[in-house]
Coordinates of N, CA and C in Angstrom, one line a residue:
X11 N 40.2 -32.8 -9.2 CA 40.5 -31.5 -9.6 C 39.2 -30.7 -9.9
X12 N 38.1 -31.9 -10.2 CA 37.0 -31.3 -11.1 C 36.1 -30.5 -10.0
X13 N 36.0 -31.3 -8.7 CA 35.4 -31.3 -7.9 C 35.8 -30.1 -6.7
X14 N 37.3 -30.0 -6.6 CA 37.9 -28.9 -5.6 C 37.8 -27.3 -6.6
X15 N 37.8 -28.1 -7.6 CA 37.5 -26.5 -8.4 C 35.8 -25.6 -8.4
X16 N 35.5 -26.6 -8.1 CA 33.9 -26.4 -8.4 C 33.4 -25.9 -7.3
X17 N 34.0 -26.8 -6.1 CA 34.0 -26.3 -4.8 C 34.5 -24.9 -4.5
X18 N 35.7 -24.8 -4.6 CA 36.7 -23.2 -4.2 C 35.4 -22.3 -5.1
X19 N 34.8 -22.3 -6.4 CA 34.2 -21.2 -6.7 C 32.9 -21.5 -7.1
X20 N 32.2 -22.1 -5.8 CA 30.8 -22.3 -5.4 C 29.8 -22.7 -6.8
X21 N 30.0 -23.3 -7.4 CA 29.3 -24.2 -8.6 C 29.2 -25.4 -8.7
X22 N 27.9 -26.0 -9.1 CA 27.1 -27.4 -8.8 C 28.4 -28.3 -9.7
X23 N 29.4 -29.1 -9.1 CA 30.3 -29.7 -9.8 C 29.5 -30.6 -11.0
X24 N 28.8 -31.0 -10.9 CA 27.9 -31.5 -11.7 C 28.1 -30.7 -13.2
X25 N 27.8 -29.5 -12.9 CA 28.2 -28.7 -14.4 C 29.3 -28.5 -14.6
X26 N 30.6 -28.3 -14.2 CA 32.0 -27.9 -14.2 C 32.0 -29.7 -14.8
X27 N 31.8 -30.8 -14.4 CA 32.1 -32.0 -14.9 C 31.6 -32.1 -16.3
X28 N 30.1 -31.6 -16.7 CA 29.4 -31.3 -17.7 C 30.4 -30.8 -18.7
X29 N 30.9 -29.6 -18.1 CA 32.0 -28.5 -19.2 C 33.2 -29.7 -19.8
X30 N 34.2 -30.5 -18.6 CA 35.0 -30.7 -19.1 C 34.9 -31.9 -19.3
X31 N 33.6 -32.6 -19.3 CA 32.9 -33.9 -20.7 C 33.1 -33.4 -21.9
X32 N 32.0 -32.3 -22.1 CA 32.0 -31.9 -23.5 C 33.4 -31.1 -23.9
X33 N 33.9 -30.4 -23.1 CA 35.3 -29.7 -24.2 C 36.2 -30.5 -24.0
X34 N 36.7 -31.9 -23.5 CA 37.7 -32.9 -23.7 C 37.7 -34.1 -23.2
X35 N 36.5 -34.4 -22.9 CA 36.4 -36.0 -22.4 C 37.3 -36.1 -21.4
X36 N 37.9 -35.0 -20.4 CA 38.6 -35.2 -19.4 C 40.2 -35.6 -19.8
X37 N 40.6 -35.0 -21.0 CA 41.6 -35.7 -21.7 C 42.7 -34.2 -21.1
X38 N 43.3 -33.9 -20.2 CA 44.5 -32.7 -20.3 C 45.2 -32.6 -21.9
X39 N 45.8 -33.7 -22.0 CA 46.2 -33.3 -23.6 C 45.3 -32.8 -24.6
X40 N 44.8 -32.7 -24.7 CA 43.2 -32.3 -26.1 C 43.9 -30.5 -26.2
X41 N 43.6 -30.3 -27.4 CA 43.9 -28.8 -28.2 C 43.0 -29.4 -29.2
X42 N 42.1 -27.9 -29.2 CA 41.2 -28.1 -30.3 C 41.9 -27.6 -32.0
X43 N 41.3 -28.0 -32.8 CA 41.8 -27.2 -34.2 C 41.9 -25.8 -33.8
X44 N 41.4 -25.4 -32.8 CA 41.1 -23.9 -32.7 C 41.9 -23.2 -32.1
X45 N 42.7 -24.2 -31.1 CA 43.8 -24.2 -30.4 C 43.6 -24.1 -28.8
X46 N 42.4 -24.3 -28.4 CA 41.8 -24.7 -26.6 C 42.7 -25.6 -26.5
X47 N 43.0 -25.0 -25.3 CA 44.1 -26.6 -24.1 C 43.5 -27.0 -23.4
X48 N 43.7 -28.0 -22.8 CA 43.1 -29.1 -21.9 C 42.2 -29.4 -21.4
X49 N 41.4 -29.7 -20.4 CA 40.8 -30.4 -20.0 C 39.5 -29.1 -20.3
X50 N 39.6 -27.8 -19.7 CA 38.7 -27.0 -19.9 C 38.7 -26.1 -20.9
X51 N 39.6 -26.7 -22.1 CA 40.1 -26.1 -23.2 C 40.1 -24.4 -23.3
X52 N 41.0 -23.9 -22.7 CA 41.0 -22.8 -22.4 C 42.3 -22.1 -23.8
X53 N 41.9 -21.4 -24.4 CA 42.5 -20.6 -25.3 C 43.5 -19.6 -25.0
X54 N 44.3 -19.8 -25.3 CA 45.6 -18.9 -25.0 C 45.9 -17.9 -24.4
X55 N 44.8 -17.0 -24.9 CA 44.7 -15.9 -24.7 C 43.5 -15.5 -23.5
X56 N 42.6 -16.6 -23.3 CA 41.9 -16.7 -21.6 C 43.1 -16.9 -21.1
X57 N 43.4 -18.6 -21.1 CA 44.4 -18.6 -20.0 C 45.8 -17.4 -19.3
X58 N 45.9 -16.8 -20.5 CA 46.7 -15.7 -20.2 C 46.1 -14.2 -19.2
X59 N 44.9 -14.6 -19.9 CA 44.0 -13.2 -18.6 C 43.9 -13.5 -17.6
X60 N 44.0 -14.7 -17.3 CA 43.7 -15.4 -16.2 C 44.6 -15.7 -15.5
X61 N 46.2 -15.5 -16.1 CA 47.6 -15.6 -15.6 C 47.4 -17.0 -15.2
X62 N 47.1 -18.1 -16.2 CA 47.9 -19.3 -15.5 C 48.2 -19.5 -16.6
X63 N 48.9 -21.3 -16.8 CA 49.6 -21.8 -18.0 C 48.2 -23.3 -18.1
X64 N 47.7 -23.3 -19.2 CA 46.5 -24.0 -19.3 C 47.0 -25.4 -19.8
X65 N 48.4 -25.7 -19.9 CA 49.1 -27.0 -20.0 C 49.3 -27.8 -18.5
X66 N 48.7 -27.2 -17.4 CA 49.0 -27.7 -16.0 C 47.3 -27.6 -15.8
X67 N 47.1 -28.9 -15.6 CA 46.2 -29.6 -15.3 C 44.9 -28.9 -13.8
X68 N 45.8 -28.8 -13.0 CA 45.1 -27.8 -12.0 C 45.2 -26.9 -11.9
X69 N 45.7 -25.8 -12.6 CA 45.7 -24.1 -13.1 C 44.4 -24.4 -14.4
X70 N 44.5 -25.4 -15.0 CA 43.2 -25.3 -16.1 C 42.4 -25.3 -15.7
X71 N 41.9 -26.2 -14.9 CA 40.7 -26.5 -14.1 C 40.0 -25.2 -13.4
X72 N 41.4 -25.2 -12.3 CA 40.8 -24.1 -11.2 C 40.4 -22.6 -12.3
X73 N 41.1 -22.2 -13.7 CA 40.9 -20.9 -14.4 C 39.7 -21.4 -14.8
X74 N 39.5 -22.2 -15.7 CA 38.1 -22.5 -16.2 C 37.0 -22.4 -15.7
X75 N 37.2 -23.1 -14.7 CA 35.9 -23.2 -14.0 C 35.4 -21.8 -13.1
X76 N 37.0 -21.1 -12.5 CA 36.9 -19.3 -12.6 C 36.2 -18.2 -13.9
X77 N 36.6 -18.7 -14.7 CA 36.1 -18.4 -16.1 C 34.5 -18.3 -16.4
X78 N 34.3 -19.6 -16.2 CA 32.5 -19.8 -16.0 C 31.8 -19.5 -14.9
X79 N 32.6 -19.2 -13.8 CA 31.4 -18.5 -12.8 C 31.4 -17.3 -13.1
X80 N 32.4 -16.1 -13.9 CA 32.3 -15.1 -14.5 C 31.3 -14.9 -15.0
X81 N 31.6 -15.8 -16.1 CA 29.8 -15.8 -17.5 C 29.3 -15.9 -16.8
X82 N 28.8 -17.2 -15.4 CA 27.6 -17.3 -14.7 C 27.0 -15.8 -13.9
X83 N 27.9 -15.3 -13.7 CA 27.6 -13.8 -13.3 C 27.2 -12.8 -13.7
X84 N 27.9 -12.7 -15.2 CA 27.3 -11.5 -16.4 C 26.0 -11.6 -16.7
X85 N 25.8 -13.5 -16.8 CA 24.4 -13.3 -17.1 C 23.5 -13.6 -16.2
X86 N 23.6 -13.2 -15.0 CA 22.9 -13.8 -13.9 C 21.4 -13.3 -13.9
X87 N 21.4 -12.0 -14.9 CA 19.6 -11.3 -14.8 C 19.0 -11.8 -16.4
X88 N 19.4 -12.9 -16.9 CA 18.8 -13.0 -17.7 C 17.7 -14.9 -17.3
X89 N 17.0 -15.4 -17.9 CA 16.3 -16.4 -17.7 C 16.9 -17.9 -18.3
X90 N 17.8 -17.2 -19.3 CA 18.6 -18.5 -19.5 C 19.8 -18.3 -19.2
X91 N 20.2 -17.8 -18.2 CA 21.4 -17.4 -17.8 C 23.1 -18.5 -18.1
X92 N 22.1 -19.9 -17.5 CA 23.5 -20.9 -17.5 C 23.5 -21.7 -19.0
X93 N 22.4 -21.4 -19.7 CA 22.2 -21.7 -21.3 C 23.4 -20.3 -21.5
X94 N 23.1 -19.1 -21.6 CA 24.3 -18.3 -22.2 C 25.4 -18.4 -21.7
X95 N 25.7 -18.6 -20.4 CA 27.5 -18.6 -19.5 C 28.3 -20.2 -20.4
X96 N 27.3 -20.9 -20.7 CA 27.7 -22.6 -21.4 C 27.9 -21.6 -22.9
X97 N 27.0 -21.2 -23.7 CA 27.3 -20.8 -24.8 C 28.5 -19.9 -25.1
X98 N 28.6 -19.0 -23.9 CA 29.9 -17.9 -24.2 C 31.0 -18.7 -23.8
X99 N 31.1 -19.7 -22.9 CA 32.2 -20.1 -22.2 C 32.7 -21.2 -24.0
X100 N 32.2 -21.9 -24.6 CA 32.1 -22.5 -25.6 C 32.6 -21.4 -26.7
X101 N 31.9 -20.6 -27.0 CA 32.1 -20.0 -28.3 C 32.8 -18.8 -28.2
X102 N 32.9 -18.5 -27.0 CA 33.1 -16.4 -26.9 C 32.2 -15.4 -26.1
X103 N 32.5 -15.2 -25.3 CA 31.6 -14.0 -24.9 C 31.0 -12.8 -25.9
X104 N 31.5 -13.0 -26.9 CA 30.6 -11.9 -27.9 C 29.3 -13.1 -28.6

């Protein structure tokens, strides 16, 4: 999943695997205290902007990983560009 996602929206799967190490050990079940779902622990209210259901394993993936090539895009003119798309995707875009 990790890898066709990464693929469909052109990012080094390497890092999309990176994301869903750190936000769930690859676990689909995982909700954080904070309330992130699964594997790319996507918050309710992402997954909702994103019109999928973040309890299905390959809707998480494929939004997530859609998700971060966004950030990767907003910040594309700055020099630490995938240091901030990793921090907003993690904490918030604000």
């Amino acid at each position: 999943l990790v890898d066709k996602a990464a693929e469909q929206h052109g990012l080094p799967p390497a890092l999309v695997h990176a994301v869903v190490r750190a936000e769930s050990a690859y676990r689909q079940e995982a909700v954080s205290h904070k309330g992130a779902i699964g594997m790319m622990q996507l918050m309710p209210a992402t997954a909702a902007s994103l019109n999928v259901d973040p309890y299905d394993a390959e809707q998480n993936v494929e939004a997530g990983t859609r998700y971060l090539r966004q950030l990767l895009i907003q910040y594309q003119d700055y020099p630490d560009q995938v240091k901030r798309a990793l921090a907003a995707y993690n904490a918030g875009p604000g």
